[in-house]
Coordinates of C-alpha atoms in Angstrom, one line a residue:
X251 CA 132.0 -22.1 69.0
X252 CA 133.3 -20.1 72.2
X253 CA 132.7 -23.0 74.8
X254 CA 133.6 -26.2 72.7
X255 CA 133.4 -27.9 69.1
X256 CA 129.9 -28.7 67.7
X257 CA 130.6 -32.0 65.2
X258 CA 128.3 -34.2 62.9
X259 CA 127.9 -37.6 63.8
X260 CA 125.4 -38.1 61.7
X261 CA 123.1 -35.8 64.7
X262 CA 124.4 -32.8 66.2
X263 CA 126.9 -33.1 69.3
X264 CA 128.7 -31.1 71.4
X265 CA 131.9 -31.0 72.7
X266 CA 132.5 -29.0 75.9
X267 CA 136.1 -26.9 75.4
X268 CA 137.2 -29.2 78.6
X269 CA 136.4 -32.3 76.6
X270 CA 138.6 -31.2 73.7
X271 CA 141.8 -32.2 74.9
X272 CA 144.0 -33.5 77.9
X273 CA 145.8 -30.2 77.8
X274 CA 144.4 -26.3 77.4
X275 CA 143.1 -25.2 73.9
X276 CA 143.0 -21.5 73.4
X277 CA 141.7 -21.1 69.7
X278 CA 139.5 -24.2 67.8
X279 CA 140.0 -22.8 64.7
X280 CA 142.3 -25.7 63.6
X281 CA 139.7 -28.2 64.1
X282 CA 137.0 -27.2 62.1
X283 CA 136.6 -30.2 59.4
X284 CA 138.9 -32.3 60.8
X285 CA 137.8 -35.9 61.8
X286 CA 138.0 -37.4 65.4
X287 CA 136.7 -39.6 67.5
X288 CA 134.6 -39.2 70.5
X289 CA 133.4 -41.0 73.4
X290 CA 129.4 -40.4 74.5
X291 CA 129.6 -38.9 77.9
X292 CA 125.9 -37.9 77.8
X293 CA 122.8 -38.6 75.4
X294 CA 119.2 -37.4 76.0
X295 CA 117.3 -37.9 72.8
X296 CA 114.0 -36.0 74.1
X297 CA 116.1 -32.9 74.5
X298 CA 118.4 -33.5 71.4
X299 CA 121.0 -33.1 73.7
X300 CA 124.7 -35.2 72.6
X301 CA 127.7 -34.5 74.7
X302 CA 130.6 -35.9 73.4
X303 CA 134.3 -35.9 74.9
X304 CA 137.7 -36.6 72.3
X305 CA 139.6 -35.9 76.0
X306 CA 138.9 -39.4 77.2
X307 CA 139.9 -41.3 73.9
X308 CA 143.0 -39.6 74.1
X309 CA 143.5 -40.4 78.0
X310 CA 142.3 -43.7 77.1
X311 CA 145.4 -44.5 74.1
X312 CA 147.9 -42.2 76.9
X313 CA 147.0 -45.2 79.2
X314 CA 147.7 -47.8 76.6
X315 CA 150.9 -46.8 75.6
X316 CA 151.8 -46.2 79.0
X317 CA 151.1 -49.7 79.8
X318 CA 153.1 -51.2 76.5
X319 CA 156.0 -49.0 77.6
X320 CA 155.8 -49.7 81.4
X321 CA 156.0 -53.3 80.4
X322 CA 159.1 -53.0 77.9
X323 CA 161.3 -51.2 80.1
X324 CA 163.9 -52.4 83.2
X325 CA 166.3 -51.7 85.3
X326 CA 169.3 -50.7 83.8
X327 CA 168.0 -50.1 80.1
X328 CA 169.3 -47.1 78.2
X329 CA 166.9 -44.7 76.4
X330 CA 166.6 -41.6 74.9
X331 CA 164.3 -39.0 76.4
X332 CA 163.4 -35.5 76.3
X333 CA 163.0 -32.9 78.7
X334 CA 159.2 -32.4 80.2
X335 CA 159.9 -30.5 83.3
X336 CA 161.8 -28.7 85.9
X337 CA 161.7 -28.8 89.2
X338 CA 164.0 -27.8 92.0
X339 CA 164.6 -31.8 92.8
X340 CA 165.1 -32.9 89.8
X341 CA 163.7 -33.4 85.8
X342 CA 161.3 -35.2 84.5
X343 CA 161.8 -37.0 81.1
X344 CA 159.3 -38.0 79.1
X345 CA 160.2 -41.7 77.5
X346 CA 157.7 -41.1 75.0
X347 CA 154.2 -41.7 77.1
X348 CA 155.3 -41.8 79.8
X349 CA 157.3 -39.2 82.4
X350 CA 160.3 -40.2 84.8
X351 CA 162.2 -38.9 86.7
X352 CA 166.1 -37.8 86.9
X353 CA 166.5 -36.8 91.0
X354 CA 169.1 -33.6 90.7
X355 CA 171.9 -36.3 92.4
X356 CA 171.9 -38.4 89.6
X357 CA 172.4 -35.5 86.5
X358 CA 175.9 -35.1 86.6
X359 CA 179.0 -36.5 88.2
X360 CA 179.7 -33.0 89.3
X361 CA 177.3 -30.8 92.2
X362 CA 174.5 -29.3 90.7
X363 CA 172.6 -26.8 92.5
X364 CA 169.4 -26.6 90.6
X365 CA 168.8 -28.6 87.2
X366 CA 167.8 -25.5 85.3
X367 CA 171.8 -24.7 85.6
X368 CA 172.2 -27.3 83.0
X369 CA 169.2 -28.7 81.8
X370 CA 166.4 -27.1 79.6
X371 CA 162.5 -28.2 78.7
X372 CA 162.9 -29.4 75.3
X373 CA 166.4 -31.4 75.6
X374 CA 166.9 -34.7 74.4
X375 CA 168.9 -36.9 76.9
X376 CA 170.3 -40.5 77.4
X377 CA 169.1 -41.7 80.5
X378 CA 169.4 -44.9 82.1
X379 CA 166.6 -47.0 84.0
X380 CA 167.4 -46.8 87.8
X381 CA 164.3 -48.7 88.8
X382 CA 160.2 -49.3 87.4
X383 CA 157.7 -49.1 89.8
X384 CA 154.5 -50.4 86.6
X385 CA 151.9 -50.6 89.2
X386 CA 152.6 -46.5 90.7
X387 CA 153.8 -45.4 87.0
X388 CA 157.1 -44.6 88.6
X389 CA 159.9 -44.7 86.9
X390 CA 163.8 -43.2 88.2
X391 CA 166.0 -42.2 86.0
X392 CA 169.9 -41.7 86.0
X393 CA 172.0 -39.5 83.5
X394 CA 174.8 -39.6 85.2
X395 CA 175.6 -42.9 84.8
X396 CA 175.2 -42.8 80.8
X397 CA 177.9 -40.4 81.1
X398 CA 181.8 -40.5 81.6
X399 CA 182.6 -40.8 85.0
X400 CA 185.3 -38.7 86.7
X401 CA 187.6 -41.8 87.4
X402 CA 187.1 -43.1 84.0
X403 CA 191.0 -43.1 82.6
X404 CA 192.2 -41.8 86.0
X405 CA 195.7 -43.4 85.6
X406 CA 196.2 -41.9 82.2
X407 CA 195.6 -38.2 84.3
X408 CA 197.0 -39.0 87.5
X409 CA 199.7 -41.1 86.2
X410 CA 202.3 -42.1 89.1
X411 CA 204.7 -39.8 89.3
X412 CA 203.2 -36.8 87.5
X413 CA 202.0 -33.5 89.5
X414 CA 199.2 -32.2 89.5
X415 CA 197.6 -28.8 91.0
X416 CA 194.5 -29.4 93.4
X417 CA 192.4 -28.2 96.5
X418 CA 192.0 -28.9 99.6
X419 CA 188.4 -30.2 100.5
X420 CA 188.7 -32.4 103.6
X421 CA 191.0 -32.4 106.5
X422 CA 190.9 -35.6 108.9
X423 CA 193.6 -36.2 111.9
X424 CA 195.4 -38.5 109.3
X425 CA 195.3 -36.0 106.0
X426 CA 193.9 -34.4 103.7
X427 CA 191.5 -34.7 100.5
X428 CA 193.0 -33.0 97.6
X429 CA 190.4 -32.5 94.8
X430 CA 192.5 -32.9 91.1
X431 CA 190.0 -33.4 89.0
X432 CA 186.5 -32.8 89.6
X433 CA 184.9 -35.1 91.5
X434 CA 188.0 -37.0 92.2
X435 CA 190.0 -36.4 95.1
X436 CA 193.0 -38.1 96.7
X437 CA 194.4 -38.5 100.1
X438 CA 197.8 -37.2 101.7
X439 CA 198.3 -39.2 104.1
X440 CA 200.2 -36.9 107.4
X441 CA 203.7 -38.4 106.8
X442 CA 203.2 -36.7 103.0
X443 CA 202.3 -33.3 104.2
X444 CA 205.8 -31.5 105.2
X445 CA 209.3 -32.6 106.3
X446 CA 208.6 -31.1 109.7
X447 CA 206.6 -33.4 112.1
X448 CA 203.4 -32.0 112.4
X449 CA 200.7 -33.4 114.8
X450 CA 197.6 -33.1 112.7
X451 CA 197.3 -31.4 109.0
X452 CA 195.7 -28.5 110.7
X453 CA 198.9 -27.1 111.6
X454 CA 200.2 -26.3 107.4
X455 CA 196.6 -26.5 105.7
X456 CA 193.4 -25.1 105.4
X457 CA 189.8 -26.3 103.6
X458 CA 190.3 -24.5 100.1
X459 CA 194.0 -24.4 100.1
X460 CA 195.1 -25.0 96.5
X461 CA 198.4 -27.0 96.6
X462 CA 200.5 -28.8 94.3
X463 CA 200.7 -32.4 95.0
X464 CA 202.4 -35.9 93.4
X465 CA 200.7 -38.6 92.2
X466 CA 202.3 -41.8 94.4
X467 CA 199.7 -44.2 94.0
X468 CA 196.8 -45.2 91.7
X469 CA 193.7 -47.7 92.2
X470 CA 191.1 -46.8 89.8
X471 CA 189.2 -49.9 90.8
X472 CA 188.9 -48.3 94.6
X473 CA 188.7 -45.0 93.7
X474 CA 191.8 -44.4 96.1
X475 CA 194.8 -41.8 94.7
X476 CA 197.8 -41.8 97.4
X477 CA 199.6 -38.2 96.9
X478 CA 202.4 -35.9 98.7
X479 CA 203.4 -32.0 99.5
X480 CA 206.5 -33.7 100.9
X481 CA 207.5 -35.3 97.6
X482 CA 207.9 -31.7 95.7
X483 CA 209.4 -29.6 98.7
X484 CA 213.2 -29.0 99.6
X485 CA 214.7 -30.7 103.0
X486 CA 216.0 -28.8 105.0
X487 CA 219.8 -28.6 105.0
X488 CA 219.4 -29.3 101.7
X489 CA 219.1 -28.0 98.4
X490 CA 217.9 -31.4 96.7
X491 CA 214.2 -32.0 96.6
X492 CA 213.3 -35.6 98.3
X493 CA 212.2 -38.3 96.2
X494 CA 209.4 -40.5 97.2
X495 CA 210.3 -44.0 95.8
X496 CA 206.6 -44.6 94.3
X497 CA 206.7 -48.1 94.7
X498 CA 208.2 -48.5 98.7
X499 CA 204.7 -46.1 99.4
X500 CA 202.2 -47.1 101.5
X501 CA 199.0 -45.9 103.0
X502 CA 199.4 -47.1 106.2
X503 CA 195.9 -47.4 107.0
X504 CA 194.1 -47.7 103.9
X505 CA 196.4 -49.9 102.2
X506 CA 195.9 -53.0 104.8
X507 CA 192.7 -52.7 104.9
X508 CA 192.6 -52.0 109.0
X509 CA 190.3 -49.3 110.2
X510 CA 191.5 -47.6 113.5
X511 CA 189.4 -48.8 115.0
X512 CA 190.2 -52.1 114.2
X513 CA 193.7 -51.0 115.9
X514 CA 192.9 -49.5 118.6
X515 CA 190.1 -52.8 119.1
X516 CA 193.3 -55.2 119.1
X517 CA 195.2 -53.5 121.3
X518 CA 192.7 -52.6 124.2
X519 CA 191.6 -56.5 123.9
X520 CA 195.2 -57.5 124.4
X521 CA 195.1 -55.0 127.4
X522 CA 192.5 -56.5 129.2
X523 CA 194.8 -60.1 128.4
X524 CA 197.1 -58.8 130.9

């Protein structure tokens, strides 16, 4: 009928169209002589009146299997998922009973702005378990990490020696970030930059430059990539272009393992000695 189901069970019920399911019905024509089951939400025998509700069966085997699957899954787990829903944060996967969530930092090793740039409801994805939170139903999800990641191989791409074309991200007073892949990015160190001495990197580059750059150093393990402008531009006086011995280069800083600070620490502490 227009406002619910009326069903035989054995005396006449009623189910109210909110009572049908856990999720909007628009036409019952589908469940006329089909057979369900129904929890009594209200009896009143004087009045022949038998309200009946198939919404809280299904609410109650939802809670079920989200229980079994809360307790079978763990950090660090991979599963397959699908797409539920979109949100400007993030994506929600449902594991099959249960939804979590994939937080827009964790879908790709590259920036995403908003996850409906390259995710869609209705996608099936490999996620793996970040964290379980049974007792809140929370469960965070990461695809990034089922996937490659950008310094995965890195010394086969950026093998020593080889040049590669990049751009300019970061500029510190000791150098500058090259981007060569995406989301990897190297270091050239100020004594790389240009034959001329140059005070800080400022003076020859600018955020979004794209230069061309040689690979001198590779250490996947640190995520660290040592490269030079230097090494691929003509002296002057000269018509040779320099070679930087790969293996005599050194980040002076990052290499030791000393922080300026650390530097600057020893020598004001051996100032106050004297």
């Amino acid at each position: 009928v227009k406002g619910g189901l009326v069903v035989d069970v054995g005396v006449r019920g009623f189910v109210p169209a909110s009572m049908v399911e856990d999720h909007f019905v628009a036409d019952f024509e589908d469940y006329k002589g089909k057979t369900l089951t129904f929890k009594i939400v209200e009896i009143e025998p004087s009045e022949n009146r038998l309200i009946l509700s198939h919404k809280a069966v299904v609410e109650a085997e939802k809670a079920k299997q989200k229980e079994a699957l809360l307790a079978d899954l763990y950090e660090g787990q991979e599963v397959e998922g699908k797409v539920a829903r979109l949100t400007d944060f993030g994506a929600f996967v449902d594991l099959g009973g249960i939804d979590g969530l994939v937080h827009v930092s964790e879908i790709s090793h590259g920036h995403v702005g908003k996850p409906s740039d390259v995710l869609s409801v209705g996608d099936t994805v490999n996620v793996r378990i970040l964290s379980v939170d049974a007792d809140k139903e929370r469960v965070s999800l990461s695809i990034k990490d089922t996937l490659p990641g950008p310094w995965t191989n890195i010394e086969e791409q950026a093998a020593v020696g080889s040049v590669l074309t990049g751009t300019v991200k970061r500029l510190t007073s000791f150098g500058a970030f090259v981007e060569v892949f995406p989301g990897v990015e190297g270091l050239i160190h100020i004594s790389q930059i240009s034959h001329k001495h140059i005070a800080t990197p400022h003076e020859v580059l600018q955020e979004g430059d794209e230069v061309q750059v040689k690979v001198l150093e590779v250490n996947p393990s640190e995520h660290r990539i040592a490269l030079s402008i230097k090494a691929l531009e003509k002296a002057e006086n000269t018509n040779e272009t320099q070679v930087v011995s790969e293996d005599d280069y050194q980040l002076p800083e990052e290499s030791t393992g000393f922080t300026m600070g650390d530097i600057l620490g020893d020598a004001l502490k051996d100032s106050d000695e004297e």
